[in-house]
mmCIF file with all atom_site columns, C-alpha atoms in Angstrom:
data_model
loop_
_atom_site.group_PDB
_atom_site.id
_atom_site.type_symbol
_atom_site.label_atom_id
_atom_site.label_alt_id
_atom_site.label_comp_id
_atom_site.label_asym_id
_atom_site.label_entity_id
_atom_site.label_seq_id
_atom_site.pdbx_PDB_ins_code
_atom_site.Cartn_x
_atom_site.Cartn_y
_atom_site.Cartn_z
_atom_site.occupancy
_atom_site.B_iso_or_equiv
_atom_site.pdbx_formal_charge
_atom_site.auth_seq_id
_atom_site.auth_comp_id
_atom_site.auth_asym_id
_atom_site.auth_atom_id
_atom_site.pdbx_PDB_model_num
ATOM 1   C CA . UNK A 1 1   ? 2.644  -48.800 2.758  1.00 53.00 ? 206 UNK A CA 1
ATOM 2   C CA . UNK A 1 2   ? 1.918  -47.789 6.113  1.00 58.00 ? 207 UNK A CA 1
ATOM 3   C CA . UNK A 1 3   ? 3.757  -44.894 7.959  1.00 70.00 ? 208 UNK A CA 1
ATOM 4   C CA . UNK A 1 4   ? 4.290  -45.017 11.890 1.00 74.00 ? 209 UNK A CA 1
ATOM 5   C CA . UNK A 1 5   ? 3.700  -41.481 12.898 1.00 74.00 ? 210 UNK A CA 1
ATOM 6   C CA . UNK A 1 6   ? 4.349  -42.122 16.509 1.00 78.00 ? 211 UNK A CA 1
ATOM 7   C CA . UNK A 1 7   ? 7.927  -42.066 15.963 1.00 76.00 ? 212 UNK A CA 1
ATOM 8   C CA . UNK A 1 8   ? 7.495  -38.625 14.916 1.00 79.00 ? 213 UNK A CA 1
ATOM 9   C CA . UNK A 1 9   ? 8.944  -35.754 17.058 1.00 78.00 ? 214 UNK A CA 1
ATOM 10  C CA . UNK A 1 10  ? 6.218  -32.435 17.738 1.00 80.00 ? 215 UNK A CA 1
ATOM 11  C CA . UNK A 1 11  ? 5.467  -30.227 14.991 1.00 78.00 ? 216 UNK A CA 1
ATOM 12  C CA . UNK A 1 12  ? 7.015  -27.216 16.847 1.00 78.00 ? 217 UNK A CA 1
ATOM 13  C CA . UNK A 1 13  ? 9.883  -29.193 18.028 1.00 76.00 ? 218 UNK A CA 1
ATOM 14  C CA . UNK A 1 14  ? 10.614 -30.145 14.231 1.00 77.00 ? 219 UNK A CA 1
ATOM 15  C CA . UNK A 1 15  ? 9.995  -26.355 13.518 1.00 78.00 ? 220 UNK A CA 1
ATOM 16  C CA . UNK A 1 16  ? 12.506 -24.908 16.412 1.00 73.00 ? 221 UNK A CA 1
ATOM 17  C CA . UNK A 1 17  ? 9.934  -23.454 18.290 1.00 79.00 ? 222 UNK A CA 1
ATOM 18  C CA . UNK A 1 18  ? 10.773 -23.294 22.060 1.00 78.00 ? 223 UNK A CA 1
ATOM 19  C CA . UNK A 1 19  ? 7.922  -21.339 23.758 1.00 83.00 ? 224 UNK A CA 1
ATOM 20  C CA . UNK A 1 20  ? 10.056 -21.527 27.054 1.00 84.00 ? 225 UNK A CA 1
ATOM 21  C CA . UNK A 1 21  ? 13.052 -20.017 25.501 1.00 83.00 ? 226 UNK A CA 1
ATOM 22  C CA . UNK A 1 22  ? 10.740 -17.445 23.767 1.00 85.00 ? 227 UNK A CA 1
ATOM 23  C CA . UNK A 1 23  ? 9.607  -16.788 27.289 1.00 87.00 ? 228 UNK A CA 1
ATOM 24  C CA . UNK A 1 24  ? 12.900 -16.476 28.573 1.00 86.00 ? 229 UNK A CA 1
ATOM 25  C CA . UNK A 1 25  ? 14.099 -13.536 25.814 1.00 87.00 ? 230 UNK A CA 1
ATOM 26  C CA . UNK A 1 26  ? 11.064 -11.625 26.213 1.00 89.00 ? 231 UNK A CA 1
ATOM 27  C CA . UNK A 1 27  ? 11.816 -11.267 30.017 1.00 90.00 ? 232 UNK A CA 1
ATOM 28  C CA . UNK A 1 28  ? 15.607 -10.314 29.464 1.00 87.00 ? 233 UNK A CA 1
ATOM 29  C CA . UNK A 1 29  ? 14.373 -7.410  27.111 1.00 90.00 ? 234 UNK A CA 1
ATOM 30  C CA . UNK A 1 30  ? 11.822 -6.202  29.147 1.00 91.00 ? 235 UNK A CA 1
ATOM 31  C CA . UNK A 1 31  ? 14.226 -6.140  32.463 1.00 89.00 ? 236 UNK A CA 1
ATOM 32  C CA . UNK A 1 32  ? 16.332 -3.479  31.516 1.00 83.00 ? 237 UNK A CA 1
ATOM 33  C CA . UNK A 1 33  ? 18.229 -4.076  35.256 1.00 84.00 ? 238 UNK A CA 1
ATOM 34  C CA . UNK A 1 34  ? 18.994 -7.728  34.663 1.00 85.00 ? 239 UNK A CA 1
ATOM 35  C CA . UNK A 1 35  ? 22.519 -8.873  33.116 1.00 86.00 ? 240 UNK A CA 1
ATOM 36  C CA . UNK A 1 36  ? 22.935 -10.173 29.593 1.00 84.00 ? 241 UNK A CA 1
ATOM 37  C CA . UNK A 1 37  ? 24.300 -13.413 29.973 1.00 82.00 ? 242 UNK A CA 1
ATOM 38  C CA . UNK A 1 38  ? 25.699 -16.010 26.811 1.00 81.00 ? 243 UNK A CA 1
ATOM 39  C CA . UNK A 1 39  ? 22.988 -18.439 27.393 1.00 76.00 ? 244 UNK A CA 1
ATOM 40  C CA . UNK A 1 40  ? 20.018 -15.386 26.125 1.00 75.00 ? 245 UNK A CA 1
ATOM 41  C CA . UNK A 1 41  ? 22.005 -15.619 23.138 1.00 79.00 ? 246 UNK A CA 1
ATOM 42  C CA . UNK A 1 42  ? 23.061 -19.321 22.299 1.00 77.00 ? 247 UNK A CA 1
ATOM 43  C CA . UNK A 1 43  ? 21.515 -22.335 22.906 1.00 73.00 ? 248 UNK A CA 1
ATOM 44  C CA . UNK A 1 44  ? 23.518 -25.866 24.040 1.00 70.00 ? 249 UNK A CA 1
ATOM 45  C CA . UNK A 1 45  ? 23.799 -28.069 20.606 1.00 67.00 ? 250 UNK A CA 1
ATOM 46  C CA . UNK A 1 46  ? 23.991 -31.738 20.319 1.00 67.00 ? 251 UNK A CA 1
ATOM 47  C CA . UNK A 1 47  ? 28.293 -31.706 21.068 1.00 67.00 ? 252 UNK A CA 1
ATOM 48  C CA . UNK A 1 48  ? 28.061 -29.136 23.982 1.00 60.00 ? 253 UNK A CA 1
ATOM 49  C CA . UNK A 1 49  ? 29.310 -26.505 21.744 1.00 64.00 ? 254 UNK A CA 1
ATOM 50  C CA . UNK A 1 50  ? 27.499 -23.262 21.883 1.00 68.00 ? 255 UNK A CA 1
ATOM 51  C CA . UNK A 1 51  ? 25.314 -22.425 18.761 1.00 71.00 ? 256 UNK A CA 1
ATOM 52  C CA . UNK A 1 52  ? 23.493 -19.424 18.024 1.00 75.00 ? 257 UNK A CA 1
ATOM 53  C CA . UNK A 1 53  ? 19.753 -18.997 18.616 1.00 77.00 ? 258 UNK A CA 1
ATOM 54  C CA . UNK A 1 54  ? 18.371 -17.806 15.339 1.00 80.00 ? 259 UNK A CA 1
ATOM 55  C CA . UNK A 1 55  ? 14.673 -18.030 16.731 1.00 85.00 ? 260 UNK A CA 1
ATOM 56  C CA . UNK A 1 56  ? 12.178 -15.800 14.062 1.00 90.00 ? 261 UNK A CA 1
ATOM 57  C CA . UNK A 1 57  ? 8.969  -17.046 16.191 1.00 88.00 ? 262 UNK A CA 1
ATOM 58  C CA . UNK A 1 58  ? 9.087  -14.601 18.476 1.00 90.00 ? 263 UNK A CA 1
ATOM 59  C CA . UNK A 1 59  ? 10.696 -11.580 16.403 1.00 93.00 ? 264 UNK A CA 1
ATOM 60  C CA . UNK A 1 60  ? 7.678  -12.214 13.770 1.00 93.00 ? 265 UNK A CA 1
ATOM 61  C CA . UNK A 1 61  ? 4.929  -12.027 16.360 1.00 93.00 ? 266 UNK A CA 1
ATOM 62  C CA . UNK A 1 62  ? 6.523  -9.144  18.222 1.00 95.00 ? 267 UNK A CA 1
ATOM 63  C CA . UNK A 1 63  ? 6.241  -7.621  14.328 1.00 95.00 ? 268 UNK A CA 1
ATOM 64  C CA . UNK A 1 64  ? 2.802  -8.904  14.375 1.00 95.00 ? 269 UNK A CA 1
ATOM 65  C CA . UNK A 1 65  ? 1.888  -6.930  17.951 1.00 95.00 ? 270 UNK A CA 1
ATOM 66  C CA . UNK A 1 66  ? 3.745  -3.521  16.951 1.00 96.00 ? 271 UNK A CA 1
ATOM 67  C CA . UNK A 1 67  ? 1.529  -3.575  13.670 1.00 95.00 ? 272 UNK A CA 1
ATOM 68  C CA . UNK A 1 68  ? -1.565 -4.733  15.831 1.00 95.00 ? 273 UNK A CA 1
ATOM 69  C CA . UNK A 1 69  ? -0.964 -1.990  18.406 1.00 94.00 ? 274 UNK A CA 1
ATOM 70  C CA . UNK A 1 70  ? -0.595 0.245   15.236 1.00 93.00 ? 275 UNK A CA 1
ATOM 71  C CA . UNK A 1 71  ? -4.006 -1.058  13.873 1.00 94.00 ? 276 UNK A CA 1
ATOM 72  C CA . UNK A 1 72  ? -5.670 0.597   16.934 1.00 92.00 ? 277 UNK A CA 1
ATOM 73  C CA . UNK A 1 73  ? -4.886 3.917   15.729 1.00 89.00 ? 278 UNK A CA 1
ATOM 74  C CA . UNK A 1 74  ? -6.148 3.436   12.389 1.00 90.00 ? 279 UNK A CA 1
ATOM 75  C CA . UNK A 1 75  ? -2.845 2.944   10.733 1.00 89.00 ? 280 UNK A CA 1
ATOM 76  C CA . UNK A 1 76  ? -2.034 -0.257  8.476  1.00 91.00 ? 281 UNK A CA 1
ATOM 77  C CA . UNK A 1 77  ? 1.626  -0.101  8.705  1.00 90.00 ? 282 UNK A CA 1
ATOM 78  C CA . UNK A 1 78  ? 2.461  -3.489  8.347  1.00 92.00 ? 283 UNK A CA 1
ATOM 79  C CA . UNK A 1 79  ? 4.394  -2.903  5.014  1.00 93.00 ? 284 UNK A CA 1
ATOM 80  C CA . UNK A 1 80  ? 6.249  -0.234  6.834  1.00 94.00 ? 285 UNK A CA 1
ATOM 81  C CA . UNK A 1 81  ? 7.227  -2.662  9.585  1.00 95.00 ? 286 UNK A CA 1
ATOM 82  C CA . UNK A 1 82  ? 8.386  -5.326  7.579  1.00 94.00 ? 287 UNK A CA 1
ATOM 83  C CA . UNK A 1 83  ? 10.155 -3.068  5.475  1.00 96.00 ? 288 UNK A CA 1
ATOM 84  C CA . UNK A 1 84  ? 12.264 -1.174  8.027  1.00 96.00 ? 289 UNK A CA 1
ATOM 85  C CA . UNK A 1 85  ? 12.680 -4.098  9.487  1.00 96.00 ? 290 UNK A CA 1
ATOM 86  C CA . UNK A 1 86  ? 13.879 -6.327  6.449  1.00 96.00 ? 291 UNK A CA 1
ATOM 87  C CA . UNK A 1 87  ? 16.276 -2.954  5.573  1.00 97.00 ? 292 UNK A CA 1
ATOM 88  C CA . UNK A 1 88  ? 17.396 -2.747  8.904  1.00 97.00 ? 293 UNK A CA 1
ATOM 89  C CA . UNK A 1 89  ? 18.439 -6.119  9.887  1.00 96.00 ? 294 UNK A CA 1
ATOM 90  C CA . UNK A 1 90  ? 20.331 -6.483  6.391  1.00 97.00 ? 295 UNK A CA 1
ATOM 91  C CA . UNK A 1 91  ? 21.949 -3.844  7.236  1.00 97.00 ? 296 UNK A CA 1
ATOM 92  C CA . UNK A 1 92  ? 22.916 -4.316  10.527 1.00 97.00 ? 297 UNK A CA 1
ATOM 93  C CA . UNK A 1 93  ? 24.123 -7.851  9.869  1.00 96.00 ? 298 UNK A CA 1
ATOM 94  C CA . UNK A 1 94  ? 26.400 -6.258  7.318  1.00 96.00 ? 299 UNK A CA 1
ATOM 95  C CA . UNK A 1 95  ? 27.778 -3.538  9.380  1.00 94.00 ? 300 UNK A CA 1
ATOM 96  C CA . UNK A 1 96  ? 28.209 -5.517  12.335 1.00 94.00 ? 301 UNK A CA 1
ATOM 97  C CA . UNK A 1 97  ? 29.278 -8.573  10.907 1.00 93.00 ? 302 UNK A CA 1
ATOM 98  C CA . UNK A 1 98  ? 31.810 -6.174  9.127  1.00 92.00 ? 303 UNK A CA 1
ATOM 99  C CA . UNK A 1 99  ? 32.871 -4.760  12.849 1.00 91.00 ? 304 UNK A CA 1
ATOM 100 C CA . UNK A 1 100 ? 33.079 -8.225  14.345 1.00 89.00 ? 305 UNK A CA 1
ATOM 101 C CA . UNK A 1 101 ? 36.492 -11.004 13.865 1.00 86.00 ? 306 UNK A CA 1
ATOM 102 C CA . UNK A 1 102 ? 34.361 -14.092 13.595 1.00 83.00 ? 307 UNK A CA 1
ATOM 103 C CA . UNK A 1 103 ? 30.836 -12.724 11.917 1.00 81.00 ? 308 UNK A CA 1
ATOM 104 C CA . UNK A 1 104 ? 27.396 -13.010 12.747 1.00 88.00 ? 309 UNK A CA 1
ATOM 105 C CA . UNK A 1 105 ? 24.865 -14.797 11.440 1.00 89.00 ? 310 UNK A CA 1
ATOM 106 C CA . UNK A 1 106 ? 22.113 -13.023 9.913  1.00 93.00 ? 311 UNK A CA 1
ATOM 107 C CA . UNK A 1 107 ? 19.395 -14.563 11.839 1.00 92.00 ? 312 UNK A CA 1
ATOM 108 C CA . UNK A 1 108 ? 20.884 -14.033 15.027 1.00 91.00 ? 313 UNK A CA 1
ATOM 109 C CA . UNK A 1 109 ? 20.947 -10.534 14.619 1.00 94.00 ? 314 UNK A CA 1
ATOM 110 C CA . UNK A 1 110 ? 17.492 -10.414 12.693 1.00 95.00 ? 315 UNK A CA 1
ATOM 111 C CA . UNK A 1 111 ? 16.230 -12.573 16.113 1.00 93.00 ? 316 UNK A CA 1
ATOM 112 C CA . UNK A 1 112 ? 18.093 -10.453 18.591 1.00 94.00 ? 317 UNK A CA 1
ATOM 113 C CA . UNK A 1 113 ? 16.741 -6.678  16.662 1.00 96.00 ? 318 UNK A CA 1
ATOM 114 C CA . UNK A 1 114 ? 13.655 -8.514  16.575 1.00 95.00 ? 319 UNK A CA 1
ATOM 115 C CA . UNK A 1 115 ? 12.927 -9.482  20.040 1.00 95.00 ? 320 UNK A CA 1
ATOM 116 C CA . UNK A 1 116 ? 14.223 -6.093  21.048 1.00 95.00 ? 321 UNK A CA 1
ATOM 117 C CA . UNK A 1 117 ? 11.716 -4.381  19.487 1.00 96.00 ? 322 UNK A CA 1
ATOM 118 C CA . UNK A 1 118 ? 9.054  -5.213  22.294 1.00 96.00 ? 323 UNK A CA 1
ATOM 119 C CA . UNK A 1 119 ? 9.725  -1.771  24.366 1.00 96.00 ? 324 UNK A CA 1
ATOM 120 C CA . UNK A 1 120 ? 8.348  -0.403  20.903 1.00 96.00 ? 325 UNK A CA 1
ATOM 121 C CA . UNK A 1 121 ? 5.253  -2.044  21.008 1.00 96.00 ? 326 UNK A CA 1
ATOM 122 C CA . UNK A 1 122 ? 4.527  -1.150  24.822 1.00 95.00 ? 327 UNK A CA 1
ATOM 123 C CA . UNK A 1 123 ? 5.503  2.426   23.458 1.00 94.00 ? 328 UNK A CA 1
ATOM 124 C CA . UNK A 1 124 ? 2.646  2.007   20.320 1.00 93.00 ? 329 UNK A CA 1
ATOM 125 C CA . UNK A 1 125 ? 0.334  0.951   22.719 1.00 93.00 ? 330 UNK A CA 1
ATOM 126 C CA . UNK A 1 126 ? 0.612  3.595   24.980 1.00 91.00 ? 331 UNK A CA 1
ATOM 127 C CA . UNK A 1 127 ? -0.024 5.948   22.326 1.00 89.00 ? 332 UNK A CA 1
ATOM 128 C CA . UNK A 1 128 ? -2.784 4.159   21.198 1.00 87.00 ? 333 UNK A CA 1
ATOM 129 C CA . UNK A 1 129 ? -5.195 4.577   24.114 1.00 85.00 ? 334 UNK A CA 1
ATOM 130 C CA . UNK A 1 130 ? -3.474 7.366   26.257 1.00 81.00 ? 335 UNK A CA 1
ATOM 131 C CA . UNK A 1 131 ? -3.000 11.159  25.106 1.00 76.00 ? 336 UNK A CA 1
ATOM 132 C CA . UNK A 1 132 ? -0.319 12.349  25.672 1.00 71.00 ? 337 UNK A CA 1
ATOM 133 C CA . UNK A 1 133 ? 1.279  15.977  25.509 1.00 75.00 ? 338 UNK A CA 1
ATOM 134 C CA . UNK A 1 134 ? 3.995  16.761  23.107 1.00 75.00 ? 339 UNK A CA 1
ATOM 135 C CA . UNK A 1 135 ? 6.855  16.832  25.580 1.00 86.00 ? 340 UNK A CA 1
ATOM 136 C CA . UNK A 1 136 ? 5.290  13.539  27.490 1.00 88.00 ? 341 UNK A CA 1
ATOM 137 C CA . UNK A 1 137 ? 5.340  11.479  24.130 1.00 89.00 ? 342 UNK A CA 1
ATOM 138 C CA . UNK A 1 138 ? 8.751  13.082  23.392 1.00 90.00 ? 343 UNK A CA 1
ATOM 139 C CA . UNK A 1 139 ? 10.075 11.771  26.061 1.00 93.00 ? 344 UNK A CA 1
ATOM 140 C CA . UNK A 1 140 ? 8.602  8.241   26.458 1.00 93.00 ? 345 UNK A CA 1
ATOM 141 C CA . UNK A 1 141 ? 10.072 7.961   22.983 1.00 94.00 ? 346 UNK A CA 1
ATOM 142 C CA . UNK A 1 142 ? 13.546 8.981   23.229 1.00 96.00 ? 347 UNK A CA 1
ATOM 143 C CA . UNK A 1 143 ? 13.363 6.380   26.821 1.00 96.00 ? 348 UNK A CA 1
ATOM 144 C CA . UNK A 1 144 ? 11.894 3.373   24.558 1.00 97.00 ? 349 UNK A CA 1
ATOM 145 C CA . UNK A 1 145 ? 14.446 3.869   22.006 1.00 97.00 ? 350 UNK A CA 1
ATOM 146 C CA . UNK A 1 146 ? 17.303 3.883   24.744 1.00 97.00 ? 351 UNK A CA 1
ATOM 147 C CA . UNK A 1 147 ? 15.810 0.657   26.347 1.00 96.00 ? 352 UNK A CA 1
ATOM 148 C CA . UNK A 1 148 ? 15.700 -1.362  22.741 1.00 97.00 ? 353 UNK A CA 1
ATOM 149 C CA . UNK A 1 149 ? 19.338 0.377   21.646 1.00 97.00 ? 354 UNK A CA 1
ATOM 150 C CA . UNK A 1 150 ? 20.783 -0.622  25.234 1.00 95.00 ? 355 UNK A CA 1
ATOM 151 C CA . UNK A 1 151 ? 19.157 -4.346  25.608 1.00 95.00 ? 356 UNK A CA 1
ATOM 152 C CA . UNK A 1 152 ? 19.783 -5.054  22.031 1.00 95.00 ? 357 UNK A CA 1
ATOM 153 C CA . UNK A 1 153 ? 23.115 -3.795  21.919 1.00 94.00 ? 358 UNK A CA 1
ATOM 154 C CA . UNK A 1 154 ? 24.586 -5.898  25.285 1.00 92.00 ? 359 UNK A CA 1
ATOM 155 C CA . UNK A 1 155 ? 23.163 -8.683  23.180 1.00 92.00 ? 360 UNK A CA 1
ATOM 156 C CA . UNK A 1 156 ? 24.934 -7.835  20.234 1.00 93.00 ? 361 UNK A CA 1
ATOM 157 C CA . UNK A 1 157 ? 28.061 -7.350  21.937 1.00 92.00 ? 362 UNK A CA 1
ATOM 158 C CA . UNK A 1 158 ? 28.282 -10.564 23.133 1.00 90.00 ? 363 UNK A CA 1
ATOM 159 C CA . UNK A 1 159 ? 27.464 -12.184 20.017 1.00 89.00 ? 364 UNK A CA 1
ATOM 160 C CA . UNK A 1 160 ? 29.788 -10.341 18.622 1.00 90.00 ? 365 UNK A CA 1
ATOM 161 C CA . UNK A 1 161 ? 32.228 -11.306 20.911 1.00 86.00 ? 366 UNK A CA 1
ATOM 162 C CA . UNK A 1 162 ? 33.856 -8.255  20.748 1.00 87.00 ? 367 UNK A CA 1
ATOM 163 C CA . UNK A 1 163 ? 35.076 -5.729  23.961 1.00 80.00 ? 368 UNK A CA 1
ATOM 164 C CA . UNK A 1 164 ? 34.471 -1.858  24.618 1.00 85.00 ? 369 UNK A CA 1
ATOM 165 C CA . UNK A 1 165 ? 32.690 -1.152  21.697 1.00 89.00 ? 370 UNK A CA 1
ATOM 166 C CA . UNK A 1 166 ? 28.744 -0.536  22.816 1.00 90.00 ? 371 UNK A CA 1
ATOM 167 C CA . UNK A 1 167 ? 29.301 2.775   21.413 1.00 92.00 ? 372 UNK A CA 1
ATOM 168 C CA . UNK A 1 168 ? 30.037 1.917   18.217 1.00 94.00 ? 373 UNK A CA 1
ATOM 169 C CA . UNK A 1 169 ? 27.477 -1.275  17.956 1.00 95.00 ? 374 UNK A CA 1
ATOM 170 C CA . UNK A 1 170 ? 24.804 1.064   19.770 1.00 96.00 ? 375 UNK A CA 1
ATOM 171 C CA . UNK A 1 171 ? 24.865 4.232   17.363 1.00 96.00 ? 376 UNK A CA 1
ATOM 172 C CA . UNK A 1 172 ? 23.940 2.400   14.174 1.00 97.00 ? 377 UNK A CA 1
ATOM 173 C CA . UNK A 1 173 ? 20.910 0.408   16.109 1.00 97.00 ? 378 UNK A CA 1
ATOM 174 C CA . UNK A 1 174 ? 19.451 3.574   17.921 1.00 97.00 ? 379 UNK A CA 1
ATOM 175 C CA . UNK A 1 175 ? 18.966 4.970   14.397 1.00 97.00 ? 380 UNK A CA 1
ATOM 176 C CA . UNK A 1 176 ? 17.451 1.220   13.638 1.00 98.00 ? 381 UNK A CA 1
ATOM 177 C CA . UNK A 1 177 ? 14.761 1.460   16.831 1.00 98.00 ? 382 UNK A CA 1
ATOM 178 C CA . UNK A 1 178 ? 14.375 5.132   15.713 1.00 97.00 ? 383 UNK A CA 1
ATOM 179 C CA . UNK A 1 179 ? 12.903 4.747   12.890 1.00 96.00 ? 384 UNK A CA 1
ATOM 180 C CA . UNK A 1 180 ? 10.357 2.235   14.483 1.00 96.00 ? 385 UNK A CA 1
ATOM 181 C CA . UNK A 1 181 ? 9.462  5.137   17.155 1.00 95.00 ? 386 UNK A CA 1
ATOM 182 C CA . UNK A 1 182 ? 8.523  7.456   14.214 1.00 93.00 ? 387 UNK A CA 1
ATOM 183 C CA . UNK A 1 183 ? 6.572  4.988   12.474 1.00 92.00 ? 388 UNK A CA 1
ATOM 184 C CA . UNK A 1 184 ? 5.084  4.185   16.135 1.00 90.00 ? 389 UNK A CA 1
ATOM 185 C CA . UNK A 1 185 ? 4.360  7.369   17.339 1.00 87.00 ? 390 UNK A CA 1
ATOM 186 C CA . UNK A 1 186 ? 3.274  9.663   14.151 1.00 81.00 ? 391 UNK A CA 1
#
């Protein structure tokens, strides 16, 4: 029995992994100026119908570089990372799919809280190898949280597909990227 293996698509094709579009996300979050457009969020399918990008490569190495960043310090928090972040997408998914009329999937928001966490790891970082005064800290803190509450709730809006309600989508993931900062900072 012999197998023809050229037939065969890529390994990370087969997987999902698009290291372009991986590219792509990681540059909307960290442009906080630059618009949120439908195409960050879904991806073409086969029929020309939009589907939703559920990508977990990048959210899981963005994971991977908070807790690396973390390392630096001295502190294994990895547990604590995937924790919070297991908690809080669960939880998010529920409340927003809950606020939404058509539901989310829980990947997409799990990949959209995920990739939005990378102003958090520029913020662990920075605390690993610069000290900084109380109020300096303070304040790069409560600006990283805005920037991941803001970028990841335009996303979520439009995913959502729902209209004048950033408020109410942005309180309950500011408490999300919160909890990050204090496990980031402290």
């Amino acid at each position: 029995m012999s197998t023809n293996f050229e037939d065969e698509p890529p390994l990370l094709e087969e997987l999902g992994i698009d290291f372009d579009k991986i590219k792509q996300k990681t540059i909307s979050v960290l442009n906080p100026l630059k618009k949120v457009t439908k195409d960050m969020i879904y991806s073409p399918g086969n029929d020309g119908e939009p589907i939703a990008d559920s990508d977990m490569a990048g959210p899981i190495l963005i994971a991977l570089m908070l807790g690396g960043a973390m390392l630096l310090r001295g502190k294994v928090h990895f547990g604590y990372i995937y924790g919070v972040g297991l908690v809080g997408c669960g939880s998010l998914w529920l409340v927003m799919t809950l606020m939404s009329q058509k539901g989310l999937d829980i990947y997409q928001t799990s990949s959209i809280l995920g990739y939005c966490l990378l102003p958090m790891v520029l913020l662990a970082f920075f605390s690993a190898f610069f000290t900084a005064t109380g109020h300096v800290m303070t304040v790069l803190t409560v600006v990283t949280v805005a920037w991941c509450t803001m970028r990841s709730s335009d996303m979520m809006v439009i995913a959502m597909d729902v209209q004048n309600e950033k408020a109410l989508v942005a309180y309950p993931i500011g408490l999300f990227y919160a909890c990050f900062a204090l496990i980031s900072v402290f």
